[in-house]
Coordinates of C-alpha atoms in Angstrom, one line a residue:
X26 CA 121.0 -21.4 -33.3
X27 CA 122.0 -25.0 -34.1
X28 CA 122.8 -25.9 -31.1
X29 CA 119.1 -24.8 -29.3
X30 CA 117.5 -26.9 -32.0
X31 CA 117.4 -30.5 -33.5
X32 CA 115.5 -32.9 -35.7
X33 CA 112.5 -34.8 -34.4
X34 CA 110.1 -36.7 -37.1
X35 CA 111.1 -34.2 -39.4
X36 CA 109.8 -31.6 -38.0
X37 CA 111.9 -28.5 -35.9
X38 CA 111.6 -29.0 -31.9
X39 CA 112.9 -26.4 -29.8
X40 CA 114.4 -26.7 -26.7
X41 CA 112.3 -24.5 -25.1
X42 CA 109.8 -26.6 -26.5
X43 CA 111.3 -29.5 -24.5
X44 CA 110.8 -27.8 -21.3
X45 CA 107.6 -27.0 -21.8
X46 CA 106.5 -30.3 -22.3
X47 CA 108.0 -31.7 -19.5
X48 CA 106.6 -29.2 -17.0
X49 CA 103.4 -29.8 -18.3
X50 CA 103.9 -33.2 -17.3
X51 CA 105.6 -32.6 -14.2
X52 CA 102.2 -30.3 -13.1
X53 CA 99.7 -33.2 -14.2
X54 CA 101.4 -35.9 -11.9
X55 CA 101.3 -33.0 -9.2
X56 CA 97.8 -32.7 -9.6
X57 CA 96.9 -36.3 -9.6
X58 CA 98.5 -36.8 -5.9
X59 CA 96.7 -33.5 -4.7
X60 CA 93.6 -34.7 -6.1
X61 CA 93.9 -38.1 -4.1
X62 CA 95.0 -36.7 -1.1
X63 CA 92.2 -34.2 -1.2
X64 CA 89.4 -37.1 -2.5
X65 CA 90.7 -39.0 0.8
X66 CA 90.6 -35.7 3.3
X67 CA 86.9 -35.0 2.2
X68 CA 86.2 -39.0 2.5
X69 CA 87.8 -38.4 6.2
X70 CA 85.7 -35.3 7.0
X71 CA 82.2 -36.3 5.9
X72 CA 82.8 -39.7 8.4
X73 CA 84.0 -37.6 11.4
X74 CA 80.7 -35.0 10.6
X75 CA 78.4 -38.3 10.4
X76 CA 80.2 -39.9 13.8
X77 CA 79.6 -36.1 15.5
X78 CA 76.3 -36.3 14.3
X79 CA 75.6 -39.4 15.4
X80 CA 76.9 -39.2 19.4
X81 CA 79.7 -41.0 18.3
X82 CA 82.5 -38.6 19.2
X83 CA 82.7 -36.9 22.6
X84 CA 83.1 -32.3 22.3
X85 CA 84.9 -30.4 25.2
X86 CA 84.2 -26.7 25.3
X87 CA 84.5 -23.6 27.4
X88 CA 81.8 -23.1 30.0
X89 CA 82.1 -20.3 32.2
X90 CA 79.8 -19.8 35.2
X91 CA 78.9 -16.0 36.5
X92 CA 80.3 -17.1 40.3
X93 CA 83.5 -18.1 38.2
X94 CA 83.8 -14.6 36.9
X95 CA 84.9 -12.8 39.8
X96 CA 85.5 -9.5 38.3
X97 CA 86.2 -7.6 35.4
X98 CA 86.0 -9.9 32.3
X99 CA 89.2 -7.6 30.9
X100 CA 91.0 -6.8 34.6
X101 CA 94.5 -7.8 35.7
X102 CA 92.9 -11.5 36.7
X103 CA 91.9 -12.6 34.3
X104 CA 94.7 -15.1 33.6
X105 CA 93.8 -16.0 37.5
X106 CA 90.4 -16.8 36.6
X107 CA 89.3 -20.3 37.3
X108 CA 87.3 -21.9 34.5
X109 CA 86.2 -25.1 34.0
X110 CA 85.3 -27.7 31.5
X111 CA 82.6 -30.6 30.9
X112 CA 81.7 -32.7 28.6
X113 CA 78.3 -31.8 26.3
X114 CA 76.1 -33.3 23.8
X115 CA 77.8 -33.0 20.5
X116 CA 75.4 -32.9 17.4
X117 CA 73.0 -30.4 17.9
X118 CA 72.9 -28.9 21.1
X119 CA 75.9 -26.2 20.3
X120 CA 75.9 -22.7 19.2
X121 CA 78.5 -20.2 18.0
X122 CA 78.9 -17.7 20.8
X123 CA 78.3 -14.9 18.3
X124 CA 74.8 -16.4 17.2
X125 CA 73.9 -16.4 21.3
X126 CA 75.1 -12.7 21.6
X127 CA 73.2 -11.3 18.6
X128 CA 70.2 -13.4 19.8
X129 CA 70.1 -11.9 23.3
X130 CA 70.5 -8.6 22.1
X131 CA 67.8 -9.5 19.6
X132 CA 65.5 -10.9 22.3
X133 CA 65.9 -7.1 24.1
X134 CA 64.8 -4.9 21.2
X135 CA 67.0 -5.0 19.2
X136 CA 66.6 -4.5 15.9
X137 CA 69.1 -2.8 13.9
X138 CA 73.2 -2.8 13.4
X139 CA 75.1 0.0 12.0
X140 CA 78.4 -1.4 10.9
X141 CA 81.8 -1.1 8.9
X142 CA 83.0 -4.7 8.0
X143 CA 86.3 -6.1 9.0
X144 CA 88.3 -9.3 9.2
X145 CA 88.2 -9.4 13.2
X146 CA 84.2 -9.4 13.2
X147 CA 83.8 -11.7 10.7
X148 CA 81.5 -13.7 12.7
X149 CA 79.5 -11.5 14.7
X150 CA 78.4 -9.3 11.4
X151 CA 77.5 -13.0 10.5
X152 CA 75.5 -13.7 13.1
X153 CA 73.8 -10.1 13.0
X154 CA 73.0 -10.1 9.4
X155 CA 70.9 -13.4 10.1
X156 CA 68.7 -11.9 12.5
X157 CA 69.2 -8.3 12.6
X158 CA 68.5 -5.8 9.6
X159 CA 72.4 -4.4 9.0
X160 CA 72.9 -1.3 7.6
X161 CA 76.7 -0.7 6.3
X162 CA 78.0 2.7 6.3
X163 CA 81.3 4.1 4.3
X164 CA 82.9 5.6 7.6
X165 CA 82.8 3.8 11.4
X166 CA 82.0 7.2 12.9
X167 CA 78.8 7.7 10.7
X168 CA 78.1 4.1 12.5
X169 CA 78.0 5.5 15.8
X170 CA 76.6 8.4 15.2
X171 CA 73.9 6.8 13.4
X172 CA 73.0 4.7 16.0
X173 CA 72.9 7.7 18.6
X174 CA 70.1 9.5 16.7
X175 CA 68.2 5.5 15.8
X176 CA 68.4 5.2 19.5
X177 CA 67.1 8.7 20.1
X178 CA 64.0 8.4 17.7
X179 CA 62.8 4.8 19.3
X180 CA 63.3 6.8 23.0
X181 CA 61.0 9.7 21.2
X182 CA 58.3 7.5 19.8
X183 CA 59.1 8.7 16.3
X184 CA 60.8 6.1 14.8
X185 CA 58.6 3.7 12.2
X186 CA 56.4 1.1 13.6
X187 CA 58.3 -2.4 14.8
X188 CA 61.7 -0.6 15.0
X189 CA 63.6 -1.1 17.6
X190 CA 66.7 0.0 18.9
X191 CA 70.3 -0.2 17.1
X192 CA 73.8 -1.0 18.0
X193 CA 77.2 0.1 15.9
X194 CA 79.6 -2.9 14.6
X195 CA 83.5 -1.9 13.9
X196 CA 86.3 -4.1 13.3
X197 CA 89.3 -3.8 15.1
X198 CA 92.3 -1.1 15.0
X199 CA 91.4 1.3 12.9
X200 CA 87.8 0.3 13.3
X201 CA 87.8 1.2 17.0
X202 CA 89.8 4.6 16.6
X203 CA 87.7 6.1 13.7
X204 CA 84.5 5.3 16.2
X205 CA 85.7 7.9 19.6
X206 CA 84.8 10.9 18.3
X207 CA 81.3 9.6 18.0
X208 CA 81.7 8.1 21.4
X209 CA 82.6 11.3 22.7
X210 CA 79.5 13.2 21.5
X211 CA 77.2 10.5 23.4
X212 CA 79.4 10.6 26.0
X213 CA 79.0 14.3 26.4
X214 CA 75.0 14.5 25.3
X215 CA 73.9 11.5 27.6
X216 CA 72.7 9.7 25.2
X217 CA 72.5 6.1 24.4
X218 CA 74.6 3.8 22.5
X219 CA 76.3 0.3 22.3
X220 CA 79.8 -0.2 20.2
X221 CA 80.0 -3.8 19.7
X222 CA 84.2 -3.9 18.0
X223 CA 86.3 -6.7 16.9
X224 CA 89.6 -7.4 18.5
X225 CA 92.0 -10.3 17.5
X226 CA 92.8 -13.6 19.3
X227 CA 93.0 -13.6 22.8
X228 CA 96.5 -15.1 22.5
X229 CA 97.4 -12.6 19.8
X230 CA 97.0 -9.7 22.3
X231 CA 100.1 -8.2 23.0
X232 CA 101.5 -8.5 26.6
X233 CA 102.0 -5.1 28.5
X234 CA 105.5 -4.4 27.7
X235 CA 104.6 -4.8 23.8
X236 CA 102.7 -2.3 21.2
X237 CA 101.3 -4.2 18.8
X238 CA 100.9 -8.2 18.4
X239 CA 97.9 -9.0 16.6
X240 CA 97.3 -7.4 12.8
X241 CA 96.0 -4.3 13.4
X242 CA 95.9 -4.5 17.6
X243 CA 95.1 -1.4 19.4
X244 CA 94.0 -1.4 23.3
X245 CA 90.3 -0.6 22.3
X246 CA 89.3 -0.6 25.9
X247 CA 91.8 1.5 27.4
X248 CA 90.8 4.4 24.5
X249 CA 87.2 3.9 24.7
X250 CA 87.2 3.9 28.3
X251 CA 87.1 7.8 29.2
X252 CA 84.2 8.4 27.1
X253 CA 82.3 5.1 28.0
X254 CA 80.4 3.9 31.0
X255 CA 81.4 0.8 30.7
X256 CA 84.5 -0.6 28.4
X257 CA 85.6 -4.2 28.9
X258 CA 87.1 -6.7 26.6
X259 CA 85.2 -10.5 26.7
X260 CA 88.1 -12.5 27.0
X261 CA 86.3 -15.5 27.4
X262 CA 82.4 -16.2 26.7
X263 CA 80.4 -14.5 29.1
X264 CA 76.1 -15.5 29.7
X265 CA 73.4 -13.5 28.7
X266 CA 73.2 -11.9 32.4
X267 CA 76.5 -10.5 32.4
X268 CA 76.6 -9.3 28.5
X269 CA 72.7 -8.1 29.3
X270 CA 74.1 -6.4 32.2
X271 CA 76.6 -4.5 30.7
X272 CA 74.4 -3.6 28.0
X273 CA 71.7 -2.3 30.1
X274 CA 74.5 0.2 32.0
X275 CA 74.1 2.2 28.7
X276 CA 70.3 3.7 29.7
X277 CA 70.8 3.1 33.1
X278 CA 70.9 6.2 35.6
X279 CA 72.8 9.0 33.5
X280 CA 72.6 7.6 29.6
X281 CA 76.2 6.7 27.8
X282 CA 77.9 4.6 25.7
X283 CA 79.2 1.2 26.4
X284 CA 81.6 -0.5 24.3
X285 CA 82.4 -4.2 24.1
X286 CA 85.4 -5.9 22.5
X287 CA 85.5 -9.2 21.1
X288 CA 88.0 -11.1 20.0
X289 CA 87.9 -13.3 17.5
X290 CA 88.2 -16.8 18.5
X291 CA 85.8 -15.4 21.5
X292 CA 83.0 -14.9 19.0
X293 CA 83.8 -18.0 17.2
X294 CA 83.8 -20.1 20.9
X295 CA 80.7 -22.7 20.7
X296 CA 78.8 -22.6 23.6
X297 CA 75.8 -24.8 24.5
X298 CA 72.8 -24.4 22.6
X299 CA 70.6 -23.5 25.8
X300 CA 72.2 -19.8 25.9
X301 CA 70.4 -18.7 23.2
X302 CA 67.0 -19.4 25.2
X303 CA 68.4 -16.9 27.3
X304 CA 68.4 -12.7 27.9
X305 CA 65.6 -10.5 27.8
X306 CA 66.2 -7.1 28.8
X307 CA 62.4 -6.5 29.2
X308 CA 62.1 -8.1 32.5
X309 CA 61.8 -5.1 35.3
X310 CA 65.3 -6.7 37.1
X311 CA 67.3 -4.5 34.5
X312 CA 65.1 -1.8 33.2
X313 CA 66.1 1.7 33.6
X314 CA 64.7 2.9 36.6
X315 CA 64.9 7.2 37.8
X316 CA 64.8 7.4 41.6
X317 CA 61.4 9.3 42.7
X318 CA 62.3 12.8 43.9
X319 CA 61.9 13.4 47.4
X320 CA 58.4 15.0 48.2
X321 CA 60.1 17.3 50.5
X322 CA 62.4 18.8 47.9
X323 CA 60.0 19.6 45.5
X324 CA 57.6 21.3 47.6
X325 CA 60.9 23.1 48.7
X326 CA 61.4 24.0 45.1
X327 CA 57.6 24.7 44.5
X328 CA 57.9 27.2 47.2
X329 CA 60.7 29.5 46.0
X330 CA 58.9 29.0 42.6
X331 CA 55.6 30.9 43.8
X332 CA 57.7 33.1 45.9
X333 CA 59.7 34.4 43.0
X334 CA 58.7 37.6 40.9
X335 CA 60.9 37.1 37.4
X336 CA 60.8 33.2 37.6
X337 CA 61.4 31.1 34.1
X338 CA 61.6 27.7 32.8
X339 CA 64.5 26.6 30.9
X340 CA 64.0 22.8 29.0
X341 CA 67.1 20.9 28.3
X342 CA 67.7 18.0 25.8
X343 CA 67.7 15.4 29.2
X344 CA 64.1 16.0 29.4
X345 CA 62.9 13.2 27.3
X346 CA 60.8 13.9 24.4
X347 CA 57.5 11.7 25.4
X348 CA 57.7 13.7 29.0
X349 CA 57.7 16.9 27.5
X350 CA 54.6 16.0 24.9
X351 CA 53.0 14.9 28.0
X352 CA 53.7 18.0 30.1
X353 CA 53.0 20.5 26.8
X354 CA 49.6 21.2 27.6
X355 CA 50.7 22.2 31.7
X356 CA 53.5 24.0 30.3
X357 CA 51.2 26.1 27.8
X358 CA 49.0 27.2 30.9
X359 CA 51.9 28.5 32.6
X360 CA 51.9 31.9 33.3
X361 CA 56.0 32.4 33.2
X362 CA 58.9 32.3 30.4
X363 CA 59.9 29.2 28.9
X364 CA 63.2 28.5 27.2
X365 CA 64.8 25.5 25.8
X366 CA 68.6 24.6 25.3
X367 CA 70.3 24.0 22.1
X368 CA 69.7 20.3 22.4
X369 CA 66.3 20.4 23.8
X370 CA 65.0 22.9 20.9
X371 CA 62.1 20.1 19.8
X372 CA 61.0 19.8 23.1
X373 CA 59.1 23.2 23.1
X374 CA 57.6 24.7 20.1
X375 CA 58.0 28.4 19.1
X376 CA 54.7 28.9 18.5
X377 CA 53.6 29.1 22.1
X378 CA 52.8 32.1 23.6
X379 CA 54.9 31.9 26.4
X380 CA 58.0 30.2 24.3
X381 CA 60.7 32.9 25.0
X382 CA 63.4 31.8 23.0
X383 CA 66.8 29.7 22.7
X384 CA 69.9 31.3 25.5
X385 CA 73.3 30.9 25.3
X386 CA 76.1 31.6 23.4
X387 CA 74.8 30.9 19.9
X388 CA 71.3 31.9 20.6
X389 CA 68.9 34.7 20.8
X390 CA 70.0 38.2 22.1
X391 CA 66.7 38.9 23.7
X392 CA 66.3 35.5 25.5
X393 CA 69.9 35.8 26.9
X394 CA 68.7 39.5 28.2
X395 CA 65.4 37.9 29.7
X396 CA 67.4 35.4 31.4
X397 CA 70.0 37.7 33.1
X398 CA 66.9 39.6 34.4
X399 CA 65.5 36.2 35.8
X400 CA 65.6 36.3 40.0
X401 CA 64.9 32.4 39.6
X402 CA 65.8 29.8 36.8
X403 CA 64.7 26.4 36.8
X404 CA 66.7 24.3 34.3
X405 CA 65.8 20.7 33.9
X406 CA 67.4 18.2 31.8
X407 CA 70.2 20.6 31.4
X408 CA 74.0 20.0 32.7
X409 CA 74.5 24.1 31.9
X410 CA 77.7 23.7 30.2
X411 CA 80.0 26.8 28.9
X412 CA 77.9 26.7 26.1
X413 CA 74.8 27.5 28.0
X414 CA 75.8 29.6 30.5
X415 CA 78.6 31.6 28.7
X416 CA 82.8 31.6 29.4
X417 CA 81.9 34.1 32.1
X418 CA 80.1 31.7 33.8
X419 CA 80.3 33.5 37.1
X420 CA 77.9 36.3 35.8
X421 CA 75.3 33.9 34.8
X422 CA 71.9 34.6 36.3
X423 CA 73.7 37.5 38.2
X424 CA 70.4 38.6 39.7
X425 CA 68.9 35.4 40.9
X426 CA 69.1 31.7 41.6
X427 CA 69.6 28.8 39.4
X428 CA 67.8 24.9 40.4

């Protein structure tokens, strides 16, 4: 023990003692050169912000034109692609892509975001939570889900007053994946719904010969795609018309989902201020429009109507809910059957005389009898799936036709 100790103003100083002191030390004179080096990196920063702010310093960014696109924004050309740059007024007229994005979507209806939060949409959740009302959920699929039936009261004139419609928000990897089997459902019911996911840096995507890059990088597109309409990753910022575009392909023609991927550095890009003026989705240029039949086919159809003897009606979930509160009064007159599909259940009530039930595999045994007896059946808003018709599909309607 002597020799780990010693005399010191009569008083017992360890060397352990010793070491402690002099680290002590050793950390203060550390933290004297961090704090000047830090005082004069702050002094730096605040007089490059005021010479931004004042015009004095020149900002290059990304601009990319629609003509410049020339195809898919995540196809084999991308790297191809010519882009081009010029030089914009720094201190106040630029915006974080993400804010334009949000804005435009905001600008078209939108109201609402169903999300999961993650590192690699850090921004646009940002961006949404300023000027969207965000609602977080504990599992990505609720998201899209969620968003499927918020969607499908705002198309039904149900949802509250001011609400409009709502997109789902994932992060990347794991994000994306837990999201397809909601994608799947829309996919398969027609219905509507944006995915907006996260992705990571554009040059932290993994070249084709390589699984994984980027933390938690999985090819979102190319796994959304068979259950999307459209899937595409924005490698680059794209304007309002081509994101507006791509959006609108969700209730355009046949309703489905649409995903879009963005990484991260995409979202954070700044782009000039003037984009966020832009995209409306109001304007008649992009709303959904449903071809008018042709006159001749439905007097055609009319025809073998009044010319058949067992006829019946059979109301699928594609018939939209305002159309069929609008029809309900014509259809109650009707002298004939009516039957609705498992998804289009609310858009005939029971209570009507002539409501004769729910067919198909899970439904009523006496519908399904009425319907084999039916020498015509005309089925609207319905794609007459296994479900509907039975495995032994052959033998459906065996005694008439089917329109």
């Amino acid at each position: 023990p002597n020799a780990w100790t010693h005399t010191f103003d009569g008083g017992l100083l360890t060397a352990g003692s010793q070491l402690l002191e002099r680290a002590f030390h050793t950390m203060m004179r550390h933290l004297a050169v961090w704090l000047v080096f830090s005082s004069i990196a702050c002094h730096f920063c605040i007089a490059y912000q005021q010479a931004f702010l004042e015009n004095q310093l020149p900002l290059k960014v990304l601009v990319v034109t629609p003509s410049e696109l020339g195809g898919d924004a995540a196809g084999p050309d991308h790297a191809a692609r010519q882009t081009r740059y010029r030089s914009l007024c720094p201190g106040g007229c630029m915006m974080k892509y993400s804010d334009a994005l949000i804005g435009w979507l905001k600008a078209s209806g939108f109201t609402h975001c169903y999300f999961v939060a993650g590192g690699n949409i850090m921004h646009l959740l940002n961006s949404a939570r300023q000027a969207l009302i965000c609602v977080p959920v504990v599992h990505e699929v609720a998201a899209t889900i969620a968003t499927e039936y918020h969607n499908a009261m705002v198309q039904a004139g149900t949802a509250a007053p001011g609400t409009g419609k709502a997109f789902a928000l994932v992060t990347a990897g794991p994000g994306l994946t837990n999201t397809l089997t909601g994608l799947a459902g829309a996919w398969l019911e027609s219905r509507e719904l944006l995915l907006l996911g996260g992705q990571v840096k554009v040059e932290d995507l993994a070249p084709p010969d390589l699984r994984q890059l980027g933390i938690q990088e999985l090819d979102g597109v190319a796994m959304a795609a068979p259950v999307c309409k459209r899937s595409l990753c924005l490698r680059e910022p794209l304007p309002a018309d081509a994101v507006l575009a791509e959006v609108a392909e969700s209730w355009s023609g046949r309703r489905g989902p649409v995903f879009l991927e963005l990484p991260l550095d995409v979202q954070a890009m700044h782009v000039p201020a003037a984009w966020g003026e832009e995209g409306n989705l109001t304007s008649s240029r992009i709303q959904r429009k449903i071809p008018a039949p042709d006159p001749q086919d439905v007097e055609q159809v009319a025809a073998r109507f009044r010319a058949a003897e067992r006829p019946l009606l059979l109301l699928g979930g594609g018939l939209s809910h305002r159309q069929a509160r609008a029809l309900e009064q014509q259809l109650v007159a009707l002298d004939l059957p009516i039957m609705t599909t498992w998804n289009g259940a609310d858009r005939y009530a029971s209570e009507h005389s002539n409501y004769a039930g729910r067919p198909n595999t899970w439904g009523q045994r006496s519908s399904n009898i009425i319907m084999q007896q039916a020498d015509l059946v005309l089925a609207i808003g319905s794609r007459l799936g296994l479900q509907q018709t039975g495995f032994n599909w052959q033998q459906f309607v065996p005694l008439g036709d089917v329109i």
